[in-house]
Amino acid sequence: MNIRNYLKIKNLIPSTVNLLAVSKGFKSQEIKIINDLGQKDFGESKFQEGFQKQEILKDLKEINWHFIGRIQSNKIRKIVQNFKYIHSVDSYETLEKISNASFEEMKHPSIMLQVKLSEDPNKVGFDPKLLIEKWLEIQKFKNVNITGLMTINPKGLSAIENKELFRKCRSLADSLNLPECSMGMSGDWEQAIDSGATWIRLGSIIFGDRIR
Ligand SMILES: *Cc1c(COP(=O)(O)O)cnc(C)c1O
């Protein structure tokens, strides 16, 4: 745990940028320590792991839980029931299923659509062209509040390359009138902020190295 880094970054970021503390791979006790310092937003990437921590920490009512991982169809209902924000909606079909489950569960999650802006075969997400083509249909889905876009840059890019991709995300969001851009992790958050991020997702720089 690196409380000094947390406080430093918290002080450095502009008021337009929200810090999501990515607690995947870390224990509920560590979430509690950061929460005691005023951190309200926490991100998890696996349903079961996140849900266990939610149960342990259920008395901390002020936490907003964000889902940021790959979304398996058979977990959608549970994700909708337990997460207020979902950053990682990577396809039209997944969005449709989330909308249906949210309607049935009378939930209204805030959604960020993950976009694929590079050729990296390991990355998933909407193709920008397809997103624009489908945009009218996408906006008709019930019980989902689509507030922005999310992207994950490939590792190993230069600062300039990072900014280029982040700016693509920002301008695509602007063209769709979406306020939020969830982009930037421990290695590239400064470039993301320079390029118009409104959510940065920080794990290891705050919590330390994850043990897998
Ligand atoms: C793990 C993860 C992060 C945080 O990564 P760090 O490099 O540890 O800051 C951010 N976003 C997503 C989607 C992640 O899976």
mmCIF file of C-alpha atoms and ligand atoms in Angstrom:
data_model
loop_
_atom_site.group_PDB
_atom_site.id
_atom_site.type_symbol
_atom_site.label_atom_id
_atom_site.label_comp_id
_atom_site.label_asym_id
_atom_site.label_seq_id
_atom_site.Cartn_x
_atom_site.Cartn_y
_atom_site.Cartn_z
ATOM 1 C CA MET A 1 0.000 0.000 0.000
ATOM 2 C CA ASN A 2 1.381 3.394 -0.960
ATOM 3 C CA ILE A 3 -0.601 6.016 0.895
ATOM 4 C CA ARG A 4 1.945 8.688 0.030
ATOM 5 C CA ASN A 5 1.367 8.096 -3.706
ATOM 6 C CA TYR A 6 -2.380 8.117 -3.188
ATOM 7 C CA LEU A 7 -2.362 11.461 -1.399
ATOM 8 C CA LYS A 8 0.110 12.948 -3.857
ATOM 9 C CA ILE A 9 -1.990 11.993 -6.884
ATOM 10 C CA LYS A 10 -5.197 13.064 -5.178
ATOM 11 C CA ASN A 11 -3.687 16.519 -4.690
ATOM 12 C CA LEU A 12 -2.278 16.712 -8.182
ATOM 13 C CA ILE A 13 -5.304 15.841 -10.284
ATOM 14 C CA PRO A 14 -7.661 18.588 -11.454
ATOM 15 C CA SER A 15 -11.168 18.705 -9.984
ATOM 16 C CA THR A 16 -12.603 17.538 -13.316
ATOM 17 C CA VAL A 17 -10.848 14.191 -12.966
ATOM 18 C CA ASN A 18 -12.161 11.388 -10.763
ATOM 19 C CA LEU A 19 -9.867 8.815 -9.264
ATOM 20 C CA LEU A 20 -11.023 5.217 -9.378
ATOM 21 C CA ALA A 21 -9.004 3.084 -6.964
ATOM 22 C CA VAL A 22 -8.618 -0.308 -8.644
ATOM 23 C CA SER A 23 -8.648 -2.772 -5.769
ATOM 24 C CA LYS A 24 -8.571 -6.029 -7.763
ATOM 25 C CA GLY A 25 -6.036 -8.372 -6.252
ATOM 26 C CA PHE A 26 -6.115 -6.512 -2.924
ATOM 27 C CA LYS A 27 -7.926 -7.221 0.283
ATOM 28 C CA SER A 28 -10.958 -5.503 1.765
ATOM 29 C CA GLN A 29 -8.760 -4.323 4.618
ATOM 30 C CA GLU A 30 -6.717 -2.285 2.161
ATOM 31 C CA ILE A 31 -9.868 -0.806 0.642
ATOM 32 C CA LYS A 32 -10.896 0.240 4.137
ATOM 33 C CA ILE A 33 -7.637 2.107 4.715
ATOM 34 C CA ILE A 34 -8.033 4.140 1.517
ATOM 35 C CA ASN A 35 -11.735 4.628 2.223
ATOM 36 C CA ASP A 36 -10.832 6.098 5.616
ATOM 37 C CA LEU A 37 -8.796 8.703 3.718
ATOM 38 C CA GLY A 38 -11.917 9.713 1.812
ATOM 39 C CA GLN A 39 -11.747 7.492 -1.282
ATOM 40 C CA LYS A 40 -15.263 6.497 -2.362
ATOM 41 C CA ASP A 41 -14.848 4.905 -5.785
ATOM 42 C CA PHE A 42 -13.391 1.418 -6.102
ATOM 43 C CA GLY A 43 -12.988 -0.744 -9.201
ATOM 44 C CA GLU A 44 -13.054 -4.523 -9.434
ATOM 45 C CA SER A 45 -12.537 -6.661 -12.517
ATOM 46 C CA LYS A 46 -13.855 -10.050 -11.402
ATOM 47 C CA PHE A 47 -17.401 -10.393 -10.169
ATOM 48 C CA GLN A 48 -16.824 -13.006 -7.483
ATOM 49 C CA GLU A 49 -13.797 -11.277 -6.010
ATOM 50 C CA GLY A 50 -15.519 -7.898 -5.975
ATOM 51 C CA PHE A 51 -18.729 -9.277 -4.529
ATOM 52 C CA GLN A 52 -16.879 -10.925 -1.630
ATOM 53 C CA LYS A 53 -15.330 -7.576 -0.714
ATOM 54 C CA GLN A 54 -18.684 -5.826 -1.028
ATOM 55 C CA GLU A 55 -20.122 -8.298 1.490
ATOM 56 C CA ILE A 56 -17.263 -7.758 3.922
ATOM 57 C CA LEU A 57 -17.443 -3.979 3.551
ATOM 58 C CA LYS A 58 -21.220 -3.633 3.383
ATOM 59 C CA ASP A 59 -21.306 -1.316 6.388
ATOM 60 C CA LEU A 60 -19.280 1.265 4.461
ATOM 61 C CA LYS A 61 -22.354 2.626 2.712
ATOM 62 C CA GLU A 62 -20.661 5.446 0.898
ATOM 63 C CA ILE A 63 -18.567 3.267 -1.435
ATOM 64 C CA ASN A 64 -19.395 3.349 -5.155
ATOM 65 C CA TRP A 65 -18.458 0.061 -6.787
ATOM 66 C CA HIS A 66 -17.306 0.085 -10.412
ATOM 67 C CA PHE A 67 -17.023 -2.985 -12.598
ATOM 68 C CA ILE A 68 -14.050 -2.715 -14.969
ATOM 69 C CA GLY A 69 -13.377 -6.282 -16.127
ATOM 70 C CA ARG A 70 -14.418 -8.596 -18.947
ATOM 71 C CA ILE A 71 -18.168 -9.163 -18.752
ATOM 72 C CA GLN A 72 -19.281 -12.784 -19.014
ATOM 73 C CA SER A 73 -22.919 -13.217 -20.067
ATOM 74 C CA ASN A 74 -23.740 -15.441 -17.125
ATOM 75 C CA LYS A 75 -22.578 -12.760 -14.654
ATOM 76 C CA ILE A 76 -24.476 -9.833 -16.143
ATOM 77 C CA ARG A 77 -27.451 -9.970 -13.797
ATOM 78 C CA LYS A 78 -25.215 -10.118 -10.739
ATOM 79 C CA ILE A 79 -23.031 -7.303 -12.016
ATOM 80 C CA VAL A 80 -26.107 -5.148 -12.575
ATOM 81 C CA GLN A 81 -27.409 -5.951 -9.101
ATOM 82 C CA ASN A 82 -24.183 -5.030 -7.353
ATOM 83 C CA PHE A 83 -22.297 -2.407 -9.358
ATOM 84 C CA LYS A 84 -23.461 1.153 -9.919
ATOM 85 C CA TYR A 85 -20.909 1.838 -12.653
ATOM 86 C CA ILE A 86 -19.777 -0.445 -15.467
ATOM 87 C CA HIS A 87 -16.748 0.767 -17.457
ATOM 88 C CA SER A 88 -16.119 -2.256 -19.610
ATOM 89 C CA VAL A 89 -19.147 -2.735 -21.855
ATOM 90 C CA ASP A 90 -17.366 -3.917 -24.963
ATOM 91 C CA SER A 91 -20.092 -4.875 -27.455
ATOM 92 C CA TYR A 92 -23.601 -4.117 -28.629
ATOM 93 C CA GLU A 93 -24.789 -7.563 -27.525
ATOM 94 C CA THR A 94 -23.428 -7.105 -24.012
ATOM 95 C CA LEU A 95 -25.038 -3.689 -23.772
ATOM 96 C CA GLU A 96 -28.367 -5.155 -24.838
ATOM 97 C CA LYS A 97 -28.135 -7.880 -22.192
ATOM 98 C CA ILE A 98 -27.200 -5.335 -19.537
ATOM 99 C CA SER A 99 -30.164 -3.209 -20.535
ATOM 100 C CA ASN A 100 -32.567 -6.147 -20.302
ATOM 101 C CA ALA A 101 -31.208 -7.293 -16.944
ATOM 102 C CA SER A 102 -31.276 -3.722 -15.594
ATOM 103 C CA PHE A 103 -34.886 -3.320 -16.665
ATOM 104 C CA GLU A 104 -35.904 -6.528 -14.910
ATOM 105 C CA GLU A 105 -33.917 -5.691 -11.792
ATOM 106 C CA MET A 106 -35.133 -2.078 -11.791
ATOM 107 C CA LYS A 107 -31.536 -0.847 -11.829
ATOM 108 C CA HIS A 108 -30.046 1.999 -13.781
ATOM 109 C CA PRO A 109 -26.258 1.565 -14.014
ATOM 110 C CA SER A 110 -23.947 4.235 -15.367
ATOM 111 C CA ILE A 111 -22.250 2.780 -18.393
ATOM 112 C CA MET A 112 -19.029 3.566 -20.172
ATOM 113 C CA LEU A 113 -18.555 1.839 -23.495
ATOM 114 C CA GLN A 114 -15.128 0.352 -24.026
ATOM 115 C CA VAL A 115 -13.645 1.313 -27.379
ATOM 116 C CA LYS A 116 -10.840 -0.399 -29.235
ATOM 117 C CA LEU A 117 -8.560 2.278 -30.648
ATOM 118 C CA SER A 118 -5.470 0.228 -31.458
ATOM 119 C CA GLU A 119 -4.725 -2.995 -33.282
ATOM 120 C CA ASP A 120 -3.636 -4.767 -30.096
ATOM 121 C CA PRO A 121 -5.194 -8.261 -30.419
ATOM 122 C CA ASN A 122 -5.462 -8.519 -26.624
ATOM 123 C CA LYS A 123 -7.791 -5.563 -26.385
ATOM 124 C CA VAL A 124 -11.536 -5.723 -26.773
ATOM 125 C CA GLY A 125 -14.134 -3.042 -27.329
ATOM 126 C CA PHE A 126 -16.382 -1.314 -29.823
ATOM 127 C CA ASP A 127 -14.896 -0.449 -33.142
ATOM 128 C CA PRO A 128 -15.325 3.355 -33.368
ATOM 129 C CA LYS A 129 -16.980 3.166 -36.805
ATOM 130 C CA LEU A 130 -19.476 0.581 -35.616
ATOM 131 C CA LEU A 131 -20.209 2.622 -32.510
ATOM 132 C CA ILE A 132 -21.073 5.660 -34.625
ATOM 133 C CA GLU A 133 -23.178 3.564 -37.012
ATOM 134 C CA LYS A 134 -25.142 2.024 -34.172
ATOM 135 C CA TRP A 135 -25.325 5.138 -32.040
ATOM 136 C CA LEU A 136 -29.023 5.880 -32.611
ATOM 137 C CA GLU A 137 -29.968 2.318 -31.708
ATOM 138 C CA ILE A 138 -27.633 2.299 -28.729
ATOM 139 C CA GLN A 139 -29.298 5.356 -27.273
ATOM 140 C CA LYS A 140 -32.673 3.593 -27.279
ATOM 141 C CA PHE A 141 -31.666 0.970 -24.725
ATOM 142 C CA LYS A 142 -33.662 1.247 -21.512
ATOM 143 C CA ASN A 143 -32.306 1.408 -17.965
ATOM 144 C CA VAL A 144 -28.743 2.190 -18.943
ATOM 145 C CA ASN A 145 -27.261 5.604 -18.484
ATOM 146 C CA ILE A 146 -24.473 5.814 -21.045
ATOM 147 C CA THR A 147 -22.193 8.537 -19.758
ATOM 148 C CA GLY A 148 -18.935 7.984 -21.602
ATOM 149 C CA LEU A 149 -16.266 5.878 -23.216
ATOM 150 C CA MET A 150 -13.497 3.777 -21.750
ATOM 151 C CA THR A 151 -10.240 2.663 -23.274
ATOM 152 C CA ILE A 152 -7.144 0.707 -22.287
ATOM 153 C CA ASN A 153 -3.933 1.554 -24.085
ATOM 154 C CA PRO A 154 -1.497 -1.180 -25.058
ATOM 155 C CA LYS A 155 1.573 -1.403 -22.845
ATOM 156 C CA GLY A 156 4.924 -0.042 -23.917
ATOM 157 C CA LEU A 157 3.840 3.028 -25.869
ATOM 158 C CA SER A 158 5.696 6.319 -25.720
ATOM 159 C CA ALA A 159 4.057 9.276 -24.004
ATOM 160 C CA ILE A 160 3.258 10.751 -27.396
ATOM 161 C CA GLU A 161 1.648 7.542 -28.633
ATOM 162 C CA ASN A 162 -0.369 7.252 -25.443
ATOM 163 C CA LYS A 163 -1.673 10.772 -25.815
ATOM 164 C CA GLU A 164 -2.586 10.180 -29.440
ATOM 165 C CA LEU A 165 -4.806 7.230 -28.526
ATOM 166 C CA PHE A 166 -6.300 8.997 -25.516
ATOM 167 C CA ARG A 167 -7.146 12.022 -27.653
ATOM 168 C CA LYS A 168 -8.932 9.731 -30.107
ATOM 169 C CA CYS A 169 -11.065 8.503 -27.238
ATOM 170 C CA ARG A 170 -11.768 12.056 -26.082
ATOM 171 C CA SER A 171 -12.768 13.303 -29.516
ATOM 172 C CA LEU A 172 -14.969 10.278 -30.168
ATOM 173 C CA ALA A 173 -16.717 10.896 -26.834
ATOM 174 C CA ASP A 174 -17.112 14.579 -27.691
ATOM 175 C CA SER A 175 -18.600 13.746 -31.079
ATOM 176 C CA LEU A 176 -21.228 11.594 -29.337
ATOM 177 C CA ASN A 177 -21.828 14.231 -26.680
ATOM 178 C CA LEU A 178 -20.578 11.973 -23.912
ATOM 179 C CA PRO A 179 -18.947 13.742 -20.970
ATOM 180 C CA GLU A 180 -16.903 10.900 -19.475
ATOM 181 C CA CYS A 181 -13.657 9.318 -20.626
ATOM 182 C CA SER A 182 -12.364 6.519 -18.409
ATOM 183 C CA MET A 183 -8.728 6.224 -19.418
ATOM 184 C CA GLY A 184 -5.292 6.109 -17.865
ATOM 185 C CA MET A 185 -3.807 3.542 -15.472
ATOM 186 C CA SER A 186 -0.736 3.552 -13.207
ATOM 187 C CA GLY A 187 1.682 3.853 -16.127
ATOM 188 C CA ASP A 188 -0.078 6.439 -18.280
ATOM 189 C CA TRP A 189 -2.512 8.430 -16.126
ATOM 190 C CA GLU A 190 -0.716 11.750 -16.586
ATOM 191 C CA GLN A 191 -0.999 11.490 -20.368
ATOM 192 C CA ALA A 192 -4.647 10.515 -20.002
ATOM 193 C CA ILE A 193 -5.376 13.614 -17.936
ATOM 194 C CA ASP A 194 -3.566 15.809 -20.467
ATOM 195 C CA SER A 195 -5.814 14.295 -23.128
ATOM 196 C CA GLY A 196 -9.129 14.848 -21.362
ATOM 197 C CA ALA A 197 -9.733 11.889 -19.038
ATOM 198 C CA THR A 198 -12.504 12.309 -16.471
ATOM 199 C CA TRP A 199 -11.832 8.976 -14.730
ATOM 200 C CA ILE A 200 -8.379 7.547 -14.170
ATOM 201 C CA ARG A 201 -8.199 3.945 -12.989
ATOM 202 C CA LEU A 202 -5.260 3.409 -10.651
ATOM 203 C CA GLY A 203 -4.268 0.117 -9.084
ATOM 204 C CA SER A 204 -0.623 -0.716 -8.469
ATOM 205 C CA ILE A 205 0.566 2.867 -8.033
ATOM 206 C CA ILE A 206 -1.714 3.116 -4.986
ATOM 207 C CA PHE A 207 -1.978 -0.435 -3.671
ATOM 208 C CA GLY A 208 1.418 -1.802 -4.688
ATOM 209 C CA ASP A 209 2.237 -4.798 -6.855
ATOM 210 C CA ARG A 210 -0.480 -7.375 -7.260
ATOM 211 C CA ILE A 211 0.428 -10.920 -6.301
ATOM 212 C CA ARG A 212 -1.112 -13.369 -8.741
HETATM 213 C C1 LIG B 1 -6.024 -3.590 -13.447
HETATM 214 C C2 LIG B 1 -6.725 -2.530 -14.192
HETATM 215 C C3 LIG B 1 -6.411 -1.176 -13.968
HETATM 216 C C4 LIG B 1 -5.330 -0.719 -13.014
HETATM 217 O O1 LIG B 1 -4.096 -1.090 -13.473
HETATM 218 P P1 LIG B 1 -2.748 -0.561 -12.784
HETATM 219 O O2 LIG B 1 -1.753 -0.622 -13.860
HETATM 220 O O3 LIG B 1 -2.477 -1.469 -11.652
HETATM 221 O O4 LIG B 1 -3.012 0.830 -12.340
HETATM 222 C C5 LIG B 1 -7.127 -0.235 -14.676
HETATM 223 N N1 LIG B 1 -8.088 -0.583 -15.550
HETATM 224 C C6 LIG B 1 -8.415 -1.855 -15.804
HETATM 225 C C7 LIG B 1 -9.486 -2.170 -16.776
HETATM 226 C C8 LIG B 1 -7.736 -2.878 -15.131
HETATM 227 O O5 LIG B 1 -8.063 -4.157 -15.375
#
